[in-house]
Amino acid sequence: MTEQGVRWTAEQVLALAPDDASRKAGAKLGGAGPWSQTGGSASGSVWGLCKGSGRTPYRTVVDLTGPAYKCSCPSRKFPCKHALGLLLLWAAEGLGEPCEAPDWAAEWLAARAVKAAAPAAAGRAAKPADAEAARKRAERRAARIGAGVAELEQRLTDLLRGGLAGQEQTGYGWWEETAARMVDAQAPGLAARVRELGTVPSSGAGWPGRMLEECALLHLLDRAWLGVEALPEPLAATVRTRVGLPGAAEGAAVRDRWLVLAQYDTVSPDGKLTTRRVWLHGLDGGRPALVLDFGPPGRPPGLALPVGLVLDAEARFRPGSAGLRADLGERFGTAVPHARIPDGVSTGAALDAYGAALREDPWLESWPVVLGGVVPIPGEHGWQLADADGQDALPVASAGSRSRSGLWQLAALSGGGPVTVFGECGHRGFTPLTAWQPESAEPISLN
């Protein structure tokens, strides 16, 4: 967004809400009534004073280039209801002509600008790291991970020798104890996979087959780590990432116009971590990107990007994970709505893309795909997305589009006709996340 006249829709604003309660509260504050002072600049910021229960109104400011939020209210939610209400008022063109920000808003915006302009070399100007000490630390960690892998292999062997039938009665405690051992071994990636494995016996019919598949993938990862030095470097980087070694973004920054295709949160099995997944697509280069952000217990992740907006920004990709994982860098201007429906592919091409990605990362659970011209079809054995002009179809994953209501929402949007759908194509099927009706560039997030 380079001018205040290019606005988000109310749906895009409400998609930023951390929960339903915030969405409803923000909608109530989206009118002019509670605001005693509002304004916005042509460069991409809005601010306002919102009447609260006390004498002092809440000071709210939003930097649309982030987006980033600042509010004097005590809420721990991010963005708070006041920021959502202010954005809704702005989306409805209720802020008037662009004007200068008041001092309290200008100070925060100026501090953000200074931080963004700080040279990247500043961090590198610090005292050089001791290369020998770093090498020894890496060797010690590798040894600890190796010991943890050996222990995990023995536990998997004991599990399979004893059979899977009794896992429903075993309970989750054994898996949590095994995951804790992997944390002690400094292999958080293995710990996460172990915790997920422990939830399989309660996942419904057919769980023994799924558990055997996950055990096989975990065994493959163990064996790959034990022989990581002999692997080609791209695959070795993937193995290190999957085990849990941190992989910093490296290489040249990729500048593109990044379209936000989907955003959703997942919570770890122990409830201690919320992970926000943001799927991006480079409109110029065609490259997909997955940006992750994390939130501690009780607080949502800080990154929030409305679906359907386009960011002119740089991204640095991390090694491994089939080249998907990226970190957003410098942004050039404010995000703007995308004016057209993204191009889609057939269901067969989606499977081909997922298969090609698996060659780079055998542990990849899904690949981002935009399906063009597909019809959602409910059936006795589950939902399918069928090519409107062919005979092929993709089964919808058992988890649906994050909920069964999302599938019926997709069917209502389709009305029996073809729609464009973005989602994750994986070994358990396709998970729809966002849809577009024909002749409409407005994205619909599937709940």
Short mmCIF file of C-alpha atoms in Angstrom, two decimals:
data_model
loop_
_atom_site.label_atom_id
_atom_site.label_comp_id
_atom_site.label_asym_id
_atom_site.label_seq_id
_atom_site.Cartn_x
_atom_site.Cartn_y
_atom_site.Cartn_z
CA MET A 1 0.00 0.00 0.00
CA THR A 2 1.68 3.22 -1.16
CA GLU A 3 -1.37 5.44 -0.71
CA GLN A 4 -3.97 5.45 2.02
CA GLY A 5 -6.64 5.06 -0.64
CA VAL A 6 -5.60 1.44 -1.32
CA ARG A 7 -7.33 -0.29 1.55
CA TRP A 8 -7.78 -3.72 3.03
CA THR A 9 -11.22 -5.21 3.26
CA ALA A 10 -12.98 -5.81 6.57
CA GLU A 11 -12.49 -9.57 6.07
CA GLN A 12 -8.73 -9.11 5.70
CA VAL A 13 -8.63 -7.03 8.88
CA LEU A 14 -10.66 -9.54 10.91
CA ALA A 15 -8.38 -12.34 9.68
CA LEU A 16 -5.68 -10.78 11.88
CA ALA A 17 -7.68 -11.40 15.07
CA PRO A 18 -6.01 -13.91 17.44
CA ASP A 19 -9.36 -15.48 18.40
CA ASP A 20 -13.14 -15.20 17.95
CA ALA A 21 -13.55 -13.03 21.04
CA SER A 22 -11.08 -10.47 19.68
CA ARG A 23 -12.80 -10.58 16.31
CA LYS A 24 -16.19 -9.77 17.85
CA ALA A 25 -14.79 -7.09 20.16
CA GLY A 26 -12.86 -5.48 17.31
CA ALA A 27 -15.98 -5.41 15.14
CA LYS A 28 -17.83 -3.50 17.90
CA LEU A 29 -15.04 -0.89 17.93
CA GLY A 30 -15.02 -0.55 14.14
CA GLY A 31 -17.31 2.48 14.12
CA ALA A 32 -16.61 6.15 14.77
CA GLY A 33 -18.46 6.16 18.10
CA PRO A 34 -15.72 5.10 20.56
CA TRP A 35 -12.93 7.06 18.84
CA SER A 36 -12.26 10.64 19.95
CA GLN A 37 -9.33 11.19 17.58
CA THR A 38 -8.31 9.28 14.46
CA GLY A 39 -6.00 9.84 11.54
CA GLY A 40 -3.75 8.27 8.97
CA SER A 41 -0.81 9.11 6.75
CA ALA A 42 -0.30 8.57 3.05
CA SER A 43 2.85 6.56 3.83
CA GLY A 44 0.99 3.80 5.62
CA SER A 45 0.08 4.32 9.28
CA VAL A 46 -3.13 4.93 11.23
CA TRP A 47 -3.74 6.04 14.81
CA GLY A 48 -6.54 6.89 17.17
CA LEU A 49 -7.71 7.51 20.74
CA CYS A 50 -10.35 5.02 21.88
CA LYS A 51 -12.62 5.64 24.86
CA GLY A 52 -12.11 3.06 27.57
CA SER A 53 -13.59 2.45 31.00
CA GLY A 54 -11.26 5.01 32.61
CA ARG A 55 -10.65 8.69 32.09
CA THR A 56 -7.62 8.23 29.86
CA PRO A 57 -8.38 6.97 26.32
CA TYR A 58 -6.30 4.17 24.86
CA ARG A 59 -3.65 5.28 22.40
CA THR A 60 -3.60 2.99 19.39
CA VAL A 61 -1.29 3.15 16.38
CA VAL A 62 -0.77 0.70 13.51
CA ASP A 63 2.14 0.66 11.07
CA LEU A 64 0.55 -0.85 7.96
CA THR A 65 3.91 -1.69 6.41
CA GLY A 66 4.37 -4.46 9.02
CA PRO A 67 1.68 -4.68 9.95
CA ALA A 68 2.79 -3.76 13.49
CA TYR A 69 0.70 -2.54 16.41
CA LYS A 70 1.07 -0.39 19.54
CA CYS A 71 -1.69 0.21 22.09
CA SER A 72 -1.69 1.50 25.66
CA CYS A 73 -4.45 -0.93 26.72
CA PRO A 74 -3.50 -3.79 29.07
CA SER A 75 -4.54 -6.56 26.67
CA ARG A 76 -2.05 -9.36 26.05
CA LYS A 77 -3.65 -10.24 22.73
CA PHE A 78 -1.90 -9.21 19.56
CA PRO A 79 -3.35 -7.30 17.79
CA CYS A 80 -5.73 -6.07 20.47
CA LYS A 81 -9.40 -5.22 19.86
CA HIS A 82 -8.56 -1.51 19.63
CA ALA A 83 -6.09 -2.07 16.79
CA LEU A 84 -8.67 -4.24 15.00
CA GLY A 85 -11.37 -1.60 15.48
CA LEU A 86 -9.10 1.15 14.20
CA LEU A 87 -8.21 -0.90 11.12
CA LEU A 88 -11.90 -1.60 10.46
CA LEU A 89 -12.63 2.12 10.68
CA TRP A 90 -9.79 2.80 8.24
CA ALA A 91 -11.02 0.03 5.90
CA ALA A 92 -14.43 1.74 5.86
CA GLU A 93 -12.71 5.04 4.89
CA GLY A 94 -13.65 6.62 8.21
CA LEU A 95 -10.35 8.36 9.00
CA GLY A 96 -10.63 11.32 6.65
CA GLU A 97 -7.76 12.84 4.68
CA PRO A 98 -4.08 11.93 5.43
CA CYS A 99 -2.54 14.05 8.17
CA GLU A 100 0.47 14.24 10.49
CA ALA A 101 0.62 11.82 13.39
CA PRO A 102 0.38 13.14 16.97
CA ASP A 103 3.57 13.06 19.02
CA TRP A 104 2.77 9.81 20.86
CA ALA A 105 2.20 7.98 17.56
CA ALA A 106 5.03 9.71 15.68
CA GLU A 107 7.59 8.69 18.33
CA TRP A 108 6.75 5.01 17.99
CA LEU A 109 6.67 5.15 14.18
CA ALA A 110 10.03 6.97 14.12
CA ALA A 111 11.59 4.37 16.42
CA ARG A 112 10.40 1.61 14.07
CA ALA A 113 11.85 3.45 11.07
CA VAL A 114 15.24 3.82 12.78
CA LYS A 115 15.30 0.15 13.69
CA ALA A 116 14.40 -0.89 10.14
CA ALA A 117 17.11 1.35 8.69
CA ALA A 118 19.88 -0.01 10.93
CA PRO A 119 22.54 -1.60 8.74
CA ALA A 120 22.60 -5.37 8.70
CA ALA A 121 26.34 -5.22 9.26
CA ALA A 122 25.85 -3.85 12.76
CA GLY A 123 25.51 -7.33 14.19
CA ARG A 124 28.55 -8.50 12.32
CA ALA A 125 30.63 -5.70 13.82
CA ALA A 126 30.60 -7.46 17.17
CA LYS A 127 33.56 -9.47 18.40
CA PRO A 128 34.25 -12.41 16.07
CA ALA A 129 33.22 -15.77 17.44
CA ASP A 130 35.88 -18.19 18.50
CA ALA A 131 35.82 -20.64 15.58
CA GLU A 132 37.60 -23.41 17.49
CA ALA A 133 35.25 -23.13 20.46
CA ALA A 134 32.25 -23.18 18.11
CA ARG A 135 33.60 -26.30 16.40
CA LYS A 136 34.00 -28.09 19.73
CA ARG A 137 30.48 -27.14 20.81
CA ALA A 138 29.12 -28.49 17.54
CA GLU A 139 31.01 -31.74 18.01
CA ARG A 140 29.69 -32.14 21.56
CA ARG A 141 26.14 -31.53 20.42
CA ALA A 142 26.51 -33.95 17.51
CA ALA A 143 27.72 -36.61 19.94
CA ARG A 144 24.75 -36.04 22.25
CA ILE A 145 22.34 -36.23 19.33
CA GLY A 146 24.02 -39.43 18.18
CA ALA A 147 23.52 -40.99 21.61
CA GLY A 148 19.88 -39.87 21.61
CA VAL A 149 19.33 -41.35 18.14
CA ALA A 150 20.80 -44.68 19.26
CA GLU A 151 18.45 -44.73 22.26
CA LEU A 152 15.46 -43.83 20.08
CA GLU A 153 16.30 -46.62 17.65
CA GLN A 154 16.32 -49.11 20.53
CA ARG A 155 12.96 -47.84 21.76
CA LEU A 156 11.43 -48.14 18.29
CA THR A 157 12.80 -51.68 18.02
CA ASP A 158 11.25 -52.63 21.38
CA LEU A 159 7.95 -51.05 20.32
CA LEU A 160 7.71 -53.01 17.09
CA ARG A 161 8.81 -56.27 18.69
CA GLY A 162 6.08 -55.90 21.29
CA GLY A 163 3.49 -55.02 18.64
CA LEU A 164 1.35 -51.94 18.17
CA ALA A 165 -1.92 -53.42 19.43
CA GLY A 166 -1.34 -52.39 23.04
CA GLN A 167 -0.54 -48.74 22.33
CA GLU A 168 -4.09 -47.59 22.97
CA GLN A 169 -3.74 -48.81 26.56
CA THR A 170 -0.15 -47.68 27.04
CA GLY A 171 -1.10 -44.01 27.24
CA TYR A 172 0.84 -40.89 26.32
CA GLY A 173 3.26 -40.93 29.26
CA TRP A 174 5.76 -43.30 27.59
CA TRP A 175 5.95 -41.06 24.54
CA GLU A 176 6.37 -37.90 26.60
CA GLU A 177 9.20 -39.53 28.54
CA THR A 178 10.86 -40.53 25.25
CA ALA A 179 10.44 -37.00 23.91
CA ALA A 180 12.04 -35.62 27.07
CA ARG A 181 15.03 -37.88 26.46
CA MET A 182 15.38 -36.39 22.96
CA VAL A 183 15.25 -32.88 24.43
CA ASP A 184 18.06 -33.90 26.79
CA ALA A 185 19.96 -35.08 23.69
CA GLN A 186 19.53 -31.58 22.17
CA ALA A 187 17.40 -32.95 19.32
CA PRO A 188 14.13 -30.96 19.54
CA GLY A 189 13.10 -32.05 16.06
CA LEU A 190 13.13 -35.68 17.10
CA ALA A 191 11.26 -34.79 20.30
CA ALA A 192 8.49 -33.12 18.28
CA ARG A 193 8.10 -36.15 16.00
CA VAL A 194 7.98 -38.48 19.00
CA ARG A 195 5.21 -36.41 20.61
CA GLU A 196 3.22 -36.48 17.38
CA LEU A 197 3.74 -40.24 17.17
CA GLY A 198 2.28 -40.60 20.66
CA THR A 199 -1.01 -39.02 19.52
CA VAL A 200 -1.57 -41.48 16.65
CA PRO A 201 -3.31 -44.24 18.71
CA SER A 202 -6.10 -41.76 19.53
CA SER A 203 -6.48 -40.53 15.94
CA GLY A 204 -9.32 -42.83 14.88
CA ALA A 205 -9.79 -45.87 12.66
CA GLY A 206 -6.71 -47.13 10.83
CA TRP A 207 -4.27 -45.76 13.39
CA PRO A 208 -1.95 -48.85 13.41
CA GLY A 209 -1.13 -48.29 9.74
CA ARG A 210 -0.46 -44.62 10.31
CA MET A 211 1.71 -45.38 13.32
CA LEU A 212 3.78 -47.87 11.33
CA GLU A 213 4.29 -45.27 8.60
CA GLU A 214 5.44 -42.64 11.13
CA CYS A 215 7.74 -45.14 12.84
CA ALA A 216 9.32 -45.91 9.46
CA LEU A 217 9.89 -42.21 8.73
CA LEU A 218 11.39 -41.70 12.18
CA HIS A 219 13.67 -44.69 11.66
CA LEU A 220 14.73 -43.28 8.28
CA LEU A 221 15.60 -39.96 9.94
CA ASP A 222 17.62 -41.74 12.63
CA ARG A 223 19.63 -43.68 10.07
CA ALA A 224 20.15 -40.54 7.97
CA TRP A 225 21.58 -38.70 10.99
CA LEU A 226 23.97 -41.54 11.77
CA GLY A 227 25.29 -41.29 8.20
CA VAL A 228 24.84 -37.57 7.66
CA GLU A 229 28.48 -36.91 6.79
CA ALA A 230 28.19 -39.12 3.69
CA LEU A 231 25.03 -37.48 2.37
CA PRO A 232 24.94 -34.82 -0.38
CA GLU A 233 24.97 -31.40 1.26
CA PRO A 234 21.37 -30.40 0.36
CA LEU A 235 20.03 -33.63 1.85
CA ALA A 236 22.39 -33.36 4.83
CA ALA A 237 21.05 -29.87 5.51
CA THR A 238 17.52 -31.25 5.45
CA VAL A 239 18.46 -34.00 7.93
CA ARG A 240 20.06 -31.48 10.31
CA THR A 241 16.97 -29.30 10.13
CA ARG A 242 14.61 -32.23 10.76
CA VAL A 243 16.63 -33.38 13.76
CA GLY A 244 16.41 -29.91 15.20
CA LEU A 245 19.71 -28.16 14.57
CA PRO A 246 19.09 -24.46 13.96
CA GLY A 247 19.51 -23.39 10.37
CA ALA A 248 19.99 -19.69 9.85
CA ALA A 249 18.69 -18.03 6.71
CA GLU A 250 21.55 -17.83 4.25
CA GLY A 251 22.34 -16.82 0.71
CA ALA A 252 21.23 -13.78 -1.21
CA ALA A 253 17.97 -12.11 -0.31
CA VAL A 254 15.16 -12.89 -2.77
CA ARG A 255 13.08 -9.79 -3.45
CA ASP A 256 9.64 -10.45 -4.86
CA ARG A 257 6.02 -9.45 -4.56
CA TRP A 258 4.88 -12.06 -2.05
CA LEU A 259 1.18 -12.98 -2.13
CA VAL A 260 -0.17 -14.17 1.24
CA LEU A 261 -2.07 -17.36 0.37
CA ALA A 262 -2.95 -18.65 3.84
CA GLN A 263 -2.30 -18.21 7.54
CA TYR A 264 -3.26 -20.52 10.40
CA ASP A 265 -2.13 -21.59 13.87
CA THR A 266 -1.38 -25.00 15.35
CA VAL A 267 -0.73 -25.87 19.00
CA SER A 268 1.89 -28.39 20.10
CA PRO A 269 0.61 -31.61 21.74
CA ASP A 270 1.77 -30.37 25.16
CA GLY A 271 0.00 -27.04 24.65
CA LYS A 272 3.18 -25.06 25.31
CA LEU A 273 3.78 -23.58 21.87
CA THR A 274 1.59 -22.00 19.21
CA THR A 275 3.02 -22.11 15.69
CA ARG A 276 1.72 -19.74 13.04
CA ARG A 277 2.20 -20.90 9.45
CA VAL A 278 2.08 -18.24 6.73
CA TRP A 279 2.19 -19.43 3.11
CA LEU A 280 3.56 -16.99 0.53
CA HIS A 281 3.93 -17.16 -3.24
CA GLY A 282 6.34 -15.02 -5.26
CA LEU A 283 4.32 -13.43 -8.04
CA ASP A 284 7.41 -12.60 -10.11
CA GLY A 285 9.69 -15.56 -9.40
CA GLY A 286 7.01 -18.20 -8.75
CA ARG A 287 8.75 -19.50 -5.61
CA PRO A 288 6.67 -20.67 -2.62
CA ALA A 289 7.74 -19.73 0.90
CA LEU A 290 6.70 -20.82 4.38
CA VAL A 291 7.20 -18.28 7.16
CA LEU A 292 6.86 -19.57 10.73
CA ASP A 293 6.30 -17.59 13.89
CA PHE A 294 5.87 -18.86 17.43
CA GLY A 295 3.95 -17.80 20.52
CA PRO A 296 4.46 -18.83 24.17
CA PRO A 297 1.57 -20.22 26.27
CA GLY A 298 -1.32 -17.80 26.46
CA ARG A 299 -0.07 -15.49 23.73
CA PRO A 300 -0.48 -15.76 19.95
CA PRO A 301 2.50 -15.32 17.62
CA GLY A 302 3.35 -11.74 16.75
CA LEU A 303 3.44 -12.08 12.94
CA ALA A 304 0.06 -11.45 11.31
CA LEU A 305 -0.33 -11.08 7.53
CA PRO A 306 -3.84 -10.81 6.05
CA VAL A 307 -4.62 -13.36 3.35
CA GLY A 308 -4.86 -11.81 -0.11
CA LEU A 309 -2.34 -9.02 0.41
CA VAL A 310 0.89 -8.64 -1.56
CA LEU A 311 4.15 -7.70 0.18
CA ASP A 312 7.04 -6.18 -1.73
CA ALA A 313 9.77 -7.64 0.46
CA GLU A 314 12.98 -9.62 0.68
CA ALA A 315 13.04 -13.22 1.92
CA ARG A 316 16.01 -15.34 2.93
CA PHE A 317 15.55 -19.08 2.62
CA ARG A 318 16.86 -21.59 5.14
CA PRO A 319 18.67 -24.76 4.10
CA GLY A 320 16.69 -28.00 3.94
CA SER A 321 12.92 -28.50 4.01
CA ALA A 322 12.76 -28.59 0.20
CA GLY A 323 13.65 -24.90 0.09
CA LEU A 324 10.35 -23.76 1.63
CA ARG A 325 11.27 -22.24 4.99
CA ALA A 326 12.05 -18.53 4.78
CA ASP A 327 12.45 -15.46 6.96
CA LEU A 328 11.01 -12.15 5.85
CA GLY A 329 13.51 -9.32 5.62
CA GLU A 330 13.25 -5.73 4.50
CA ARG A 331 9.88 -4.61 3.21
CA PHE A 332 9.42 -1.94 0.58
CA GLY A 333 6.20 -0.05 1.20
CA THR A 334 2.91 -1.28 2.57
CA ALA A 335 1.07 -4.41 1.55
CA VAL A 336 -1.62 -4.03 -1.12
CA PRO A 337 -4.57 -6.27 -2.08
CA HIS A 338 -4.00 -8.62 -5.01
CA ALA A 339 -6.20 -7.75 -7.95
CA ARG A 340 -6.60 -11.19 -9.53
CA ILE A 341 -7.15 -14.83 -8.74
CA PRO A 342 -3.83 -16.75 -8.54
CA ASP A 343 -3.09 -19.19 -11.33
CA GLY A 344 -3.88 -22.82 -10.51
CA VAL A 345 -2.84 -26.27 -11.70
CA SER A 346 -4.59 -29.60 -12.13
CA THR A 347 -4.74 -32.28 -9.44
CA GLY A 348 -2.24 -34.39 -11.39
CA ALA A 349 0.25 -31.53 -11.57
CA ALA A 350 -0.19 -31.00 -7.82
CA LEU A 351 0.79 -34.60 -7.13
CA ASP A 352 3.79 -34.27 -9.45
CA ALA A 353 4.98 -31.20 -7.57
CA TYR A 354 4.63 -32.94 -4.22
CA GLY A 355 6.50 -36.00 -5.51
CA ALA A 356 9.37 -33.85 -6.80
CA ALA A 357 9.63 -32.10 -3.41
CA LEU A 358 9.78 -35.46 -1.62
CA ARG A 359 12.99 -36.28 -3.48
CA GLU A 360 14.61 -33.35 -1.70
CA ASP A 361 12.97 -33.93 1.68
CA PRO A 362 11.54 -37.43 2.36
CA TRP A 363 10.00 -36.14 5.65
CA LEU A 364 8.04 -33.36 3.96
CA GLU A 365 4.43 -33.61 5.09
CA SER A 366 2.91 -31.35 2.43
CA TRP A 367 3.59 -29.06 -0.48
CA PRO A 368 1.77 -25.77 -1.20
CA VAL A 369 -0.40 -25.91 -4.30
CA VAL A 370 -3.05 -23.74 -5.92
CA LEU A 371 -5.62 -25.94 -7.66
CA GLY A 372 -7.41 -24.29 -10.56
CA GLY A 373 -10.94 -25.17 -11.61
CA VAL A 374 -11.79 -27.93 -9.12
CA VAL A 375 -15.17 -29.02 -7.77
CA PRO A 376 -15.57 -30.14 -4.12
CA ILE A 377 -17.50 -33.41 -3.95
CA PRO A 378 -18.64 -35.06 -0.70
CA GLY A 379 -18.85 -38.86 -0.75
CA GLU A 380 -19.27 -41.96 1.35
CA HIS A 381 -15.51 -42.31 1.80
CA GLY A 382 -14.76 -38.63 2.29
CA TRP A 383 -14.46 -35.44 0.29
CA GLN A 384 -12.66 -35.03 -3.01
CA LEU A 385 -11.54 -32.13 -5.16
CA ALA A 386 -12.12 -33.12 -8.78
CA ASP A 387 -10.80 -31.45 -11.93
CA ALA A 388 -13.75 -29.76 -13.61
CA ASP A 389 -12.40 -30.54 -17.08
CA GLY A 390 -10.94 -34.02 -16.47
CA GLN A 391 -11.35 -37.34 -14.70
CA ASP A 392 -8.80 -36.94 -11.89
CA ALA A 393 -9.40 -35.97 -8.27
CA LEU A 394 -7.55 -35.51 -4.99
CA PRO A 395 -8.92 -36.84 -1.71
CA VAL A 396 -9.29 -34.26 1.02
CA ALA A 397 -7.19 -35.06 4.09
CA SER A 398 -9.12 -36.47 7.04
CA ALA A 399 -8.45 -33.25 8.97
CA GLY A 400 -10.34 -31.40 6.25
CA SER A 401 -9.76 -27.69 5.81
CA ARG A 402 -8.84 -27.31 9.49
CA SER A 403 -12.51 -28.19 10.30
CA ARG A 404 -15.48 -29.90 8.64
CA SER A 405 -17.33 -26.58 8.57
CA GLY A 406 -14.66 -25.34 6.19
CA LEU A 407 -15.52 -28.13 3.75
CA TRP A 408 -19.18 -27.18 3.70
CA GLN A 409 -18.12 -23.55 3.35
CA LEU A 410 -16.09 -24.57 0.30
CA ALA A 411 -19.04 -26.50 -1.13
CA ALA A 412 -21.28 -23.45 -0.64
CA LEU A 413 -18.77 -21.23 -2.44
CA SER A 414 -18.61 -23.71 -5.30
CA GLY A 415 -22.34 -24.28 -5.71
CA GLY A 416 -21.44 -27.31 -7.80
CA GLY A 417 -19.15 -25.32 -10.08
CA PRO A 418 -15.35 -24.99 -10.31
CA VAL A 419 -13.41 -22.84 -7.84
CA THR A 420 -9.74 -22.04 -7.25
CA VAL A 421 -8.38 -23.53 -4.02
CA PHE A 422 -5.06 -23.13 -2.25
CA GLY A 423 -3.94 -25.77 0.22
CA GLU A 424 -1.37 -28.32 1.29
CA CYS A 425 -0.95 -31.46 -0.81
CA GLY A 426 0.42 -34.34 1.26
CA HIS A 427 0.52 -38.10 1.68
CA ARG A 428 -2.83 -38.07 3.52
CA GLY A 429 -4.57 -35.99 0.88
CA PHE A 430 -5.20 -32.31 0.21
CA THR A 431 -6.01 -29.80 2.95
CA PRO A 432 -7.91 -26.77 1.56
CA LEU A 433 -7.02 -23.47 3.24
CA THR A 434 -8.20 -20.65 0.95
CA ALA A 435 -10.65 -20.43 -1.94
CA TRP A 436 -11.61 -17.97 -4.67
CA GLN A 437 -14.91 -17.87 -6.51
CA PRO A 438 -14.86 -17.37 -10.29
CA GLU A 439 -14.54 -13.74 -11.34
CA SER A 440 -13.68 -12.61 -7.81
CA ALA A 441 -10.19 -11.85 -6.50
CA GLU A 442 -11.45 -11.77 -2.90
CA PRO A 443 -9.89 -14.73 -1.00
CA ILE A 444 -12.05 -16.73 1.39
CA SER A 445 -10.19 -18.34 4.31
CA LEU A 446 -11.63 -21.76 5.10
CA ASN A 447 -12.07 -22.25 8.86
#
